[in-house]
Amino acid sequence: MILPDSKFRHSWDLVVLIFAVYSAVTIPLIIIFNIFSELFSDISAWITTAVFLGDIFVKFNTAIPGRGKLVFDRKAIAKKYIASWFLIDLLAAVPLYTVSKFFTVVRLGKIVGIIRLNRLLKLLRISKSLKRLGGPGINPAIFRLILLVFWILMAAHTIACGWIMMTGNPDGLTPFDLYIRAFYWTTTTLTTIGYGDILPVNTNQIIYVIIIEFIGAGMYGLIIGNIANLIANIDVAKAQHREKMEKLNTFLRYRDIPQDLSRKINSYFEYLWQTRRGYNESSVLAELPSSLKTWVSLFLNKDIIEKVPIFEGASDEFIKETIMNLVPVVYTPGDYIVTAGEVGYDMFFISKGSVDVVSADGTTVYATLSDGHFFGEIALLLSMPRTASIVAKGYCDLYSLDKDTFDMILARYPSFAKNIKELAEKRRDEIDAARMKRADETMVEDEKKYSVPGKIEELILKITGSKMNLSWKEVKDFGHYEVVRRIPDSNKWIFLDKNLLFTNYIYENYENLTELEYRVRAVNVSGPGPWSDIVTAAGTKTESSS
Ligand code: CMP
């Protein structure tokens, strides 16, 4: 029994195809021009017969697709074949003309040659084999266009030969010239151009022309419709992409989206087109049955499997389980993929592109990650807010893995859990260390910014009525001033103001307090400056009153 999809069956179909086309091209020529010698046409007729009979034999012995499985039962196969194409195949196989020679004593005219045309029936059977010639490498629309041209040429050839048969050779042209003229007549008639330079001269010819004209009108409509359709479909994806972009840009214009943002959106879609022809992998995969989905996923993600070190040496089940749950996502340059301090629900694998791991304020870059690295695992593993922000440096193709799947994988594959936990802890420690270092540096920097303030100069105390006014010259790098007064008869000083931002201190109810001493100093983050010389209220009071 032959399998319908076996190599033998495909090769055999190709042989039948070649003989069918050979017969369809040569037989009309043999009928009108006798292009071959009698012997050669007889031999080729017998060989063709052998091939076509062989084809019937093959058909009787090929399993047929049944419900869910192949049917090998000869009786069922024969029944189905006889009910469908057997008669056509048989008619095409019989060498009618060659056989007829044995029966007719008197050679009939050329007209009898027509009975050879039964071979053309085999053309009805070759469309399947023809279609199989186009593989996945050839654009299906272009291939259909090629097939359409093939069928048009076959029809035009037969009709041209028919025309020669109807009109004969009144001008005594060579067979080649005659054929070209007839072919020319056929194309002008079939395409409904009809220049009218070659005309039917008798009723039979007029009837032939009428028939061909009807066929031509039908074919013309069919061809134009088909070609328009085929050309539109040559690049379906591109056409869809263009349409999508037009719609999108109309929307962006209509809603007055700023130019910069529009440009960003456009270049994002351009990137999607360049990298995956505008297809969304997840939705394509969603249409596949699960077994095929696994294979396609594995194939599509094989680069990520090769690149990510934790997949190295992992078991097939582990890889399959992880890969199936990865969702492809694309980020554009400058996007925050993860924001420090937020709650995390996913981790990410980088398929293509690079990202910066930065501090919450964006000033420190802790690390740069690229193809094959992953991030976002700390928040999931250690149940803490995101330790850092992740910013896309250019376009980034990432795969995200949600927390549920991640937890499930951790539970099932302890060695993976151990690896990733170690890495997460190492990374968190690095971040902590970097933060501490940064804090130290900031303090040193702040100190560098301010030197300790100098001594207060030109300290003056004025008393006008009950108002005391203490003023002094501003010192460099002060943060604030502190004013103290000595407690009478002791060595202790009390603070009158600890956070004075101006260079004077006013005391409104200064009542005859004599002999009081004051000092002032400036303070900043680097520390306090030295105390000023002491000013005494008594002295100044005398001065001011004098
Ligand atoms: P998560 O805290 O969830 O979000 C920020 C991510 O940045 C973090 O997980 C890690 O994956 C990643 N990350 C943090 N620190 C470092 C580091 N020192 N080197 C590389 N990646 C880091």
Coordinates of C-alpha atoms and ligand atoms in Angstrom, one line a residue:
M1 CA 0.0 0.0 0.0
I2 CA 1.2 3.5 -0.9
L3 CA 1.0 6.3 1.6
P4 CA -0.7 9.4 0.2
D5 CA 2.1 11.6 1.6
S6 CA 5.0 9.4 0.8
K7 CA 8.0 10.5 -1.3
F8 CA 7.2 7.8 -4.0
R9 CA 3.6 9.1 -4.4
H10 CA 4.8 12.7 -4.8
S11 CA 7.5 11.7 -7.3
W12 CA 5.0 9.7 -9.2
D13 CA 2.5 12.6 -9.3
L14 CA 5.3 14.7 -10.8
V15 CA 5.8 12.1 -13.6
V16 CA 2.1 12.1 -14.4
L17 CA 2.1 15.9 -14.3
I18 CA 4.9 16.0 -16.9
F19 CA 3.2 13.6 -19.2
A20 CA -0.2 15.4 -18.9
V21 CA 1.4 18.7 -19.8
Y22 CA 3.5 17.1 -22.6
S23 CA 0.3 15.6 -24.1
A24 CA -1.7 18.7 -23.8
V25 CA 1.0 20.7 -25.6
T26 CA 1.9 18.2 -28.3
I27 CA -1.4 16.6 -29.2
P28 CA -3.0 19.7 -30.7
L29 CA 0.2 20.3 -32.7
I30 CA 0.3 16.7 -33.9
I31 CA -3.3 17.0 -35.0
I32 CA -2.8 20.1 -37.1
F33 CA 0.8 19.9 -38.2
N34 CA 1.9 16.3 -37.8
I35 CA 4.9 17.6 -36.0
F36 CA 6.1 14.1 -35.2
S37 CA 6.5 11.1 -37.4
E38 CA 3.8 8.5 -37.2
L39 CA 6.1 6.1 -35.4
F40 CA 7.2 8.7 -32.8
S41 CA 3.7 9.8 -32.1
D42 CA 2.6 6.1 -31.7
I43 CA 5.5 5.4 -29.3
S44 CA 4.8 8.5 -27.2
A45 CA 1.1 7.6 -27.2
W46 CA 1.9 4.1 -25.8
I47 CA 4.3 5.4 -23.2
T48 CA 1.7 8.0 -22.1
T49 CA -0.9 5.3 -22.0
A50 CA 1.4 3.2 -19.8
V51 CA 2.0 6.1 -17.4
F52 CA -1.7 7.0 -17.2
L53 CA -2.7 3.3 -16.7
G54 CA 0.1 3.1 -14.1
D55 CA -1.5 6.1 -12.4
I56 CA -4.8 4.3 -12.2
F57 CA -3.0 1.4 -10.6
V58 CA -1.3 3.7 -8.1
K59 CA -4.6 5.3 -7.3
F60 CA -6.1 1.9 -6.5
N61 CA -3.2 1.2 -4.2
T62 CA -2.9 4.4 -2.3
A63 CA -4.4 4.6 1.2
I64 CA -7.0 7.3 1.5
P65 CA -7.5 9.7 4.5
G66 CA -10.4 8.6 6.6
R67 CA -11.8 9.9 9.8
G68 CA -8.7 10.5 12.0
K69 CA -6.7 7.8 10.3
L70 CA -5.7 6.4 6.9
V71 CA -8.0 3.8 5.3
F72 CA -6.0 0.8 3.9
D73 CA -9.0 -1.3 2.9
R74 CA -8.7 -1.9 -0.9
K75 CA -12.5 -2.3 -1.3
A76 CA -13.2 1.1 0.3
I77 CA -10.4 2.7 -1.8
A78 CA -11.7 1.2 -5.0
K79 CA -15.2 2.2 -4.3
K80 CA -14.3 5.8 -3.6
Y81 CA -12.0 6.0 -6.7
I82 CA -14.5 4.5 -9.1
A83 CA -17.2 6.9 -7.8
S84 CA -14.9 9.9 -8.4
W85 CA -12.1 10.2 -10.9
F86 CA -11.7 6.7 -12.3
L87 CA -13.7 7.3 -15.4
I88 CA -11.8 10.4 -16.3
D89 CA -8.4 8.8 -15.7
L90 CA -9.4 5.8 -17.8
L91 CA -10.7 7.9 -20.7
A92 CA -7.4 9.9 -20.6
A93 CA -5.4 6.7 -20.6
V94 CA -6.8 5.1 -23.7
P95 CA -4.8 5.9 -26.9
L96 CA -8.0 6.4 -28.9
Y97 CA -6.4 7.4 -32.1
T98 CA -3.8 4.7 -32.2
V99 CA -6.4 2.1 -31.4
S100 CA -8.8 3.5 -34.0
K101 CA -6.2 2.8 -36.7
F102 CA -6.6 -1.0 -36.1
F103 CA -10.3 -0.7 -36.7
T104 CA -10.7 1.6 -39.6
V105 CA -9.8 0.1 -42.9
V106 CA -10.1 3.4 -44.7
R107 CA -8.1 6.3 -43.3
L108 CA -10.5 9.0 -42.3
G109 CA -9.5 12.6 -42.7
K110 CA -7.7 14.8 -40.3
I111 CA -10.9 15.3 -38.3
V112 CA -10.4 11.8 -36.7
G113 CA -7.2 13.1 -35.1
I114 CA -9.4 15.1 -32.8
I115 CA -10.2 12.0 -30.9
R116 CA -6.7 12.1 -29.5
L117 CA -7.8 15.1 -27.4
N118 CA -9.1 12.7 -24.7
R119 CA -5.7 13.0 -23.3
L120 CA -6.4 16.6 -22.3
L121 CA -8.8 15.2 -19.7
K122 CA -5.7 14.4 -17.6
L123 CA -5.2 18.1 -17.2
L124 CA -8.2 18.2 -14.9
R125 CA -6.2 16.0 -12.5
I126 CA -2.9 17.9 -12.2
S127 CA -3.9 20.9 -10.2
K128 CA -3.1 19.2 -6.9
S129 CA 0.4 18.2 -8.1
L130 CA 0.9 21.7 -9.6
K131 CA 0.0 23.3 -6.3
R132 CA 2.5 21.1 -4.5
L133 CA 5.3 22.6 -6.6
G134 CA 5.1 25.8 -4.6
G135 CA 6.9 25.3 -1.3
P136 CA 6.9 27.5 1.8
G137 CA 9.9 29.4 0.3
I138 CA 7.7 31.0 -2.5
N139 CA 5.2 33.7 -1.8
P140 CA 1.8 31.9 -2.2
A141 CA 0.2 34.9 -4.0
I142 CA 3.0 35.0 -6.6
F143 CA 2.8 31.2 -7.0
R144 CA -0.9 31.4 -7.7
L145 CA -0.2 34.1 -10.3
I146 CA 2.3 31.8 -12.0
L147 CA -0.3 29.0 -12.0
L148 CA -2.9 31.3 -13.5
V149 CA -0.5 32.3 -16.3
F150 CA 0.2 28.6 -16.9
W151 CA -3.5 27.8 -17.3
I152 CA -4.1 30.8 -19.5
L153 CA -1.2 29.7 -21.8
M154 CA -2.6 26.1 -22.0
A155 CA -6.0 27.4 -22.9
A156 CA -4.6 29.9 -25.5
H157 CA -2.5 27.1 -27.0
T158 CA -5.4 24.8 -27.5
I159 CA -7.7 27.5 -28.8
A160 CA -5.0 28.7 -31.3
C161 CA -4.6 25.1 -32.6
G162 CA -8.4 24.9 -32.9
W163 CA -8.4 28.1 -34.9
I164 CA -5.8 26.7 -37.3
M165 CA -7.9 23.6 -37.7
M166 CA -11.0 25.7 -38.5
T167 CA -9.3 28.0 -41.0
G168 CA -6.6 25.8 -42.5
N169 CA -3.7 27.5 -44.2
P170 CA -5.2 29.5 -47.1
D171 CA -2.1 31.8 -47.4
G172 CA 0.3 28.9 -47.5
L173 CA 2.3 30.1 -44.4
T174 CA 4.9 28.1 -42.7
P175 CA 3.6 26.2 -39.6
F176 CA 5.5 28.6 -37.3
D177 CA 4.0 31.7 -38.9
L178 CA 0.6 30.1 -39.0
Y179 CA 0.8 29.2 -35.3
I180 CA 2.0 32.7 -34.3
R181 CA -0.9 34.3 -36.3
A182 CA -3.4 32.0 -34.7
F183 CA -2.0 32.6 -31.2
Y184 CA -2.2 36.3 -31.9
W185 CA -5.8 35.9 -32.9
T186 CA -6.5 34.0 -29.8
T187 CA -4.9 36.5 -27.4
T188 CA -6.8 39.5 -29.0
T189 CA -10.1 37.5 -28.9
L190 CA -9.6 36.1 -25.4
T191 CA -8.6 39.5 -23.9
T192 CA -11.6 41.0 -25.7
I193 CA -9.4 43.4 -27.6
G194 CA -10.5 42.0 -31.0
Y195 CA -8.7 44.1 -33.6
G196 CA -10.8 42.4 -36.3
D197 CA -7.8 42.0 -38.6
I198 CA -8.3 38.2 -38.7
L199 CA -11.9 37.4 -39.5
P200 CA -14.0 34.2 -39.7
V201 CA -15.1 33.5 -43.2
N202 CA -17.6 30.8 -43.0
T203 CA -20.4 29.8 -40.6
N204 CA -18.3 27.1 -38.8
Q205 CA -15.6 29.7 -38.1
I206 CA -18.2 32.2 -37.0
I207 CA -19.6 29.7 -34.5
Y208 CA -16.1 29.0 -33.3
V209 CA -15.4 32.7 -32.8
I210 CA -18.7 33.2 -30.9
I211 CA -17.8 30.3 -28.5
I212 CA -14.3 31.7 -28.0
E213 CA -15.6 35.2 -27.5
F214 CA -17.9 33.9 -24.7
I215 CA -15.1 32.0 -23.1
G216 CA -12.9 35.1 -23.5
A217 CA -15.4 37.4 -21.8
G218 CA -15.7 35.0 -18.9
M219 CA -12.0 34.4 -18.7
Y220 CA -11.2 38.1 -18.9
G221 CA -13.4 38.9 -15.9
L222 CA -11.9 36.0 -14.0
I223 CA -8.3 37.0 -14.8
I224 CA -8.7 40.6 -14.0
G225 CA -10.4 39.8 -10.7
N226 CA -7.8 37.2 -9.8
I227 CA -4.9 39.4 -10.7
A228 CA -6.1 42.3 -8.7
N229 CA -6.7 40.1 -5.8
L230 CA -3.4 38.3 -6.1
I231 CA -1.4 41.6 -6.4
A232 CA -3.2 42.9 -3.4
N233 CA -2.3 39.8 -1.5
I234 CA 1.3 39.5 -2.6
D235 CA 2.4 41.0 0.7
V236 CA -0.6 40.8 3.0
A237 CA 1.5 41.6 6.1
K238 CA 2.9 44.7 4.6
A239 CA -0.5 45.9 3.4
Q240 CA -2.0 45.3 6.8
H241 CA 0.9 47.1 8.5
R242 CA 0.4 50.1 6.1
E243 CA -3.3 50.2 6.8
K244 CA -2.7 50.0 10.6
M245 CA -0.2 52.9 10.5
E246 CA -2.5 55.0 8.4
K247 CA -5.3 54.5 10.9
L248 CA -3.0 55.1 13.8
N249 CA -1.6 58.4 12.4
T250 CA -5.1 59.6 11.6
F251 CA -6.0 59.1 15.2
L252 CA -2.8 60.8 16.4
R253 CA -3.5 63.8 14.3
Y254 CA -7.1 63.9 15.3
R255 CA -6.3 63.9 19.0
D256 CA -3.5 66.4 18.6
I257 CA -0.9 64.1 20.1
P258 CA 2.4 66.0 20.3
Q259 CA 4.9 65.4 17.4
D260 CA 7.6 63.9 19.6
L261 CA 5.2 61.3 21.0
S262 CA 3.8 60.5 17.6
R263 CA 7.3 59.9 16.3
K264 CA 8.0 57.6 19.2
I265 CA 4.8 55.6 18.5
N266 CA 5.7 55.4 14.9
S267 CA 9.2 54.2 15.4
Y268 CA 7.9 51.6 17.9
F269 CA 5.6 50.1 15.3
E270 CA 8.4 50.4 12.7
Y271 CA 10.6 48.4 15.1
L272 CA 7.8 45.7 15.5
W273 CA 7.6 45.5 11.7
Q274 CA 11.4 45.2 11.3
T275 CA 11.8 42.5 13.9
R276 CA 8.6 40.5 13.6
R277 CA 6.7 41.7 10.5
G278 CA 4.1 43.3 12.8
Y279 CA 2.9 39.9 14.1
N280 CA 2.2 39.5 17.8
E281 CA 3.9 36.2 18.7
S282 CA 1.4 35.5 21.5
S283 CA -1.7 35.8 19.3
V284 CA -0.1 33.6 16.5
L285 CA 0.8 31.0 19.1
A286 CA -2.6 31.1 20.7
E287 CA -4.1 29.7 17.5
L288 CA -1.9 26.6 17.5
P289 CA -2.7 23.3 19.3
S290 CA -0.6 22.9 22.4
S291 CA 1.9 20.4 20.9
L292 CA 2.7 22.6 18.0
K293 CA 2.8 25.6 20.3
T294 CA 5.5 24.0 22.4
W295 CA 7.6 23.3 19.3
V296 CA 7.1 26.8 17.8
S297 CA 7.8 28.4 21.2
L298 CA 11.0 26.4 21.6
F299 CA 12.1 27.4 18.2
L300 CA 11.3 31.1 18.6
N301 CA 12.9 31.2 22.0
K302 CA 15.9 29.1 21.2
D303 CA 18.2 32.1 21.3
I304 CA 17.1 33.1 24.8
I305 CA 17.5 29.5 26.0
E306 CA 21.1 29.5 24.6
K307 CA 21.8 33.0 26.1
V308 CA 20.5 32.7 29.6
P309 CA 23.0 31.0 31.8
I310 CA 20.5 29.5 34.3
F311 CA 18.9 27.5 31.4
E312 CA 22.3 25.9 30.7
G313 CA 22.2 22.3 31.6
A314 CA 18.6 22.6 32.9
S315 CA 16.2 19.7 32.2
D316 CA 14.0 19.8 29.1
E317 CA 10.9 19.9 31.2
F318 CA 12.1 22.9 33.1
I319 CA 13.0 24.7 29.9
K320 CA 9.7 23.8 28.2
E321 CA 7.7 24.9 31.3
T322 CA 9.5 28.2 31.5
I323 CA 9.5 29.0 27.8
M324 CA 5.8 28.3 27.4
N325 CA 5.1 30.9 30.0
L326 CA 7.3 33.7 28.7
V327 CA 5.4 36.6 27.2
P328 CA 7.3 38.7 24.7
V329 CA 7.3 42.5 25.4
V330 CA 9.0 45.4 23.7
Y331 CA 10.3 48.6 25.4
T332 CA 11.4 51.7 23.6
P333 CA 14.5 53.8 24.5
G334 CA 14.3 55.5 27.8
D335 CA 11.3 53.5 29.1
Y336 CA 11.3 52.6 32.8
I337 CA 10.7 48.9 32.8
V338 CA 10.9 48.6 36.5
T339 CA 10.6 51.5 39.0
A340 CA 12.5 51.4 42.3
G341 CA 10.2 51.1 45.4
E342 CA 7.2 49.7 43.5
V343 CA 5.7 46.3 44.1
G344 CA 6.9 43.7 41.5
Y345 CA 4.7 41.2 39.7
D346 CA 7.1 40.0 37.0
M347 CA 10.6 39.3 36.2
F348 CA 12.2 39.8 32.8
F349 CA 14.7 38.0 30.5
I350 CA 16.5 40.2 28.0
S351 CA 16.4 38.7 24.5
K352 CA 17.9 41.6 22.6
G353 CA 19.0 45.1 23.8
S354 CA 20.5 46.5 27.0
V355 CA 19.2 48.1 30.1
D356 CA 20.7 50.2 33.0
V357 CA 20.1 49.2 36.6
V358 CA 19.8 52.7 38.3
S359 CA 19.1 54.1 41.7
A360 CA 15.7 55.5 42.5
D361 CA 16.8 59.1 41.8
G362 CA 18.3 58.0 38.5
T363 CA 21.8 59.4 39.3
T364 CA 23.7 56.2 40.0
V365 CA 24.0 53.3 37.5
Y366 CA 24.6 50.1 39.4
A367 CA 25.0 47.8 36.4
T368 CA 24.2 47.4 32.7
L369 CA 22.5 44.2 31.7
S370 CA 22.2 42.9 28.1
D371 CA 21.3 39.9 26.0
G372 CA 20.7 36.8 28.1
H373 CA 20.6 38.6 31.5
F374 CA 17.5 38.8 33.6
F375 CA 16.2 41.2 36.2
G376 CA 13.3 41.8 38.6
E377 CA 13.8 38.6 40.4
I378 CA 14.6 40.2 43.8
A379 CA 11.1 41.7 44.4
L380 CA 9.5 38.3 43.6
L381 CA 11.9 36.2 45.6
L382 CA 12.5 38.3 48.7
S383 CA 9.0 39.8 48.7
M384 CA 10.3 43.4 48.9
P385 CA 9.8 46.5 46.8
R386 CA 11.9 46.9 43.7
T387 CA 15.5 47.5 44.7
A388 CA 16.4 49.6 41.7
S389 CA 14.9 51.1 38.6
I390 CA 15.5 49.5 35.2
V391 CA 15.8 51.8 32.2
A392 CA 15.8 50.6 28.5
K393 CA 18.9 52.0 26.8
G394 CA 17.6 51.3 23.2
Y395 CA 14.8 49.1 21.9
C396 CA 14.6 46.1 24.1
D397 CA 13.0 42.7 23.3
L398 CA 12.2 41.2 26.6
Y399 CA 10.3 38.2 27.9
S400 CA 8.4 38.6 31.1
L401 CA 7.5 35.8 33.5
D402 CA 4.7 36.5 36.0
K403 CA 4.9 35.8 39.7
D404 CA 2.6 32.8 39.8
T405 CA 4.5 30.9 37.2
F406 CA 7.8 31.9 38.8
D407 CA 6.6 30.6 42.2
M408 CA 5.4 27.4 40.6
I409 CA 8.7 26.9 38.8
L410 CA 10.6 27.6 42.0
A411 CA 8.6 25.0 43.9
R412 CA 9.1 22.4 41.2
Y413 CA 12.8 23.0 40.4
P414 CA 14.7 23.4 43.7
S415 CA 18.1 23.7 42.0
F416 CA 16.9 26.6 39.9
A417 CA 15.4 28.2 43.1
K418 CA 18.7 27.8 44.8
N419 CA 20.7 29.4 42.0
I420 CA 18.4 32.3 41.5
K421 CA 18.1 33.0 45.2
E422 CA 21.9 33.2 45.6
L423 CA 22.1 35.6 42.7
A424 CA 19.3 37.7 44.1
E425 CA 20.9 38.0 47.5
K426 CA 24.3 38.8 45.9
R427 CA 22.6 41.6 43.8
R428 CA 20.8 43.0 46.8
D429 CA 24.0 43.1 48.8
E430 CA 25.7 44.9 46.0
I431 CA 22.9 47.4 45.9
D432 CA 23.0 47.9 49.6
A433 CA 26.8 48.4 49.5
A434 CA 26.5 50.9 46.7
R435 CA 23.9 52.8 48.6
M436 CA 26.0 53.0 51.8
K437 CA 29.0 54.1 49.7
R438 CA 26.8 56.7 48.1
A439 CA 25.6 58.0 51.5
D440 CA 29.2 58.3 52.7
E441 CA 30.2 60.1 49.6
T442 CA 27.3 62.5 49.9
M443 CA 28.4 63.4 53.4
V444 CA 31.9 64.0 52.4
E445 CA 30.8 66.0 49.5
D446 CA 28.5 68.2 51.7
E447 CA 31.4 68.8 54.0
K448 CA 33.6 69.7 51.1
K449 CA 31.0 72.2 50.0
Y450 CA 31.2 74.2 53.2
S451 CA 34.3 75.0 55.2
V452 CA 33.7 75.8 58.9
P453 CA 32.5 79.4 59.2
G454 CA 34.9 82.0 60.5
K455 CA 34.8 84.2 63.6
I456 CA 32.1 86.8 63.8
E457 CA 33.5 90.3 63.3
E458 CA 32.2 93.8 64.0
L459 CA 29.7 92.7 66.6
I460 CA 27.7 95.8 67.7
L461 CA 25.1 96.1 70.4
K462 CA 22.7 99.1 70.4
I463 CA 20.0 99.9 72.8
T464 CA 17.3 102.4 71.9
G465 CA 14.7 102.8 74.6
S466 CA 13.7 99.3 75.6
K467 CA 14.9 97.7 72.3
M468 CA 18.2 96.0 72.0
N469 CA 19.7 95.4 68.6
L470 CA 22.7 93.1 68.2
S471 CA 24.3 93.1 64.7
W472 CA 27.4 91.8 63.1
K473 CA 29.1 91.3 59.8
E474 CA 28.0 88.3 57.7
V475 CA 30.5 85.4 57.6
K476 CA 31.3 83.1 54.7
D477 CA 29.5 79.7 54.4
F478 CA 27.2 80.2 57.4
G479 CA 24.2 78.0 57.8
H480 CA 22.7 79.9 60.7
Y481 CA 23.8 81.9 63.7
E482 CA 23.6 81.2 67.4
V483 CA 23.3 83.9 70.0
V484 CA 24.2 83.3 73.8
R485 CA 24.0 85.4 76.9
R486 CA 26.1 84.8 80.0
I487 CA 24.1 84.0 83.2
P488 CA 25.1 86.7 85.6
D489 CA 27.9 85.8 88.0
S490 CA 28.6 82.4 86.4
N491 CA 30.6 80.9 83.6
K492 CA 27.5 79.5 82.0
W493 CA 25.9 80.8 78.8
I494 CA 22.3 80.3 77.7
F495 CA 21.1 80.2 74.1
L496 CA 18.8 83.1 73.1
D497 CA 18.5 81.9 69.5
K498 CA 19.8 78.7 67.9
N499 CA 18.6 79.2 64.4
L500 CA 19.0 82.8 63.3
L501 CA 19.2 83.3 59.6
F502 CA 20.0 87.1 59.6
T503 CA 22.9 89.1 60.9
N504 CA 21.1 90.8 63.7
Y505 CA 19.3 89.8 66.9
I506 CA 16.5 92.1 68.3
Y507 CA 15.3 92.0 71.9
E508 CA 12.1 94.1 72.3
N509 CA 11.7 94.4 76.0
Y510 CA 15.2 95.2 77.1
E511 CA 14.6 96.8 80.5
N512 CA 17.7 98.3 82.2
L513 CA 19.5 95.0 82.3
T514 CA 23.0 96.2 82.8
E515 CA 26.3 94.5 82.5
L516 CA 25.0 91.6 80.3
E517 CA 27.4 89.9 78.0
Y518 CA 26.6 88.4 74.6
R519 CA 28.4 86.2 72.1
V520 CA 27.5 85.0 68.6
R521 CA 28.8 82.2 66.3
A522 CA 28.0 80.9 62.9
V523 CA 27.2 77.2 62.2
N524 CA 26.9 75.1 59.1
V525 CA 26.9 71.3 58.3
S526 CA 30.6 71.2 58.8
G527 CA 30.2 72.4 62.3
P528 CA 30.2 75.6 64.4
G529 CA 32.7 78.4 63.9
P530 CA 34.5 80.0 66.9
W531 CA 32.5 82.3 69.3
S532 CA 32.9 86.0 68.8
D533 CA 34.4 88.4 71.3
I534 CA 32.1 89.3 74.1
V535 CA 30.0 92.5 73.8
T536 CA 28.5 94.0 77.0
A537 CA 25.2 95.8 77.1
A538 CA 26.4 98.3 79.7
G539 CA 29.2 99.7 77.6
T540 CA 27.1 100.1 74.5
K541 CA 24.2 101.5 76.5
T542 CA 26.4 104.3 77.8
E543 CA 27.7 104.8 74.3
S544 CA 24.3 105.0 72.7
S545 CA 22.9 107.2 75.3
S546 CA 25.8 109.5 75.1
Ligands
CMP1 P1 14.1 43.9 41.6 O1 14.5 44.4 42.9 O2 12.8 43.1 41.6 O3 14.0 45.1 40.6 C1 15.2 45.8 40.2 C2 16.1 44.7 39.7 O4 17.4 45.2 39.3 C3 16.4 43.7 40.7 O5 15.3 43.0 41.0 C4 17.6 43.0 40.1 O6 17.1 42.0 39.2 C5 18.3 44.1 39.4 N1 19.5 44.4 40.1 C6 19.6 44.9 41.3 N2 20.9 45.1 41.6 C7 21.6 44.6 40.7 C8 23.0 44.5 40.4 N3 23.9 45.0 41.3 N4 23.4 44.0 39.3 C9 22.5 43.6 38.4 N5 21.2 43.7 38.5 C10 20.7 44.2 39.7

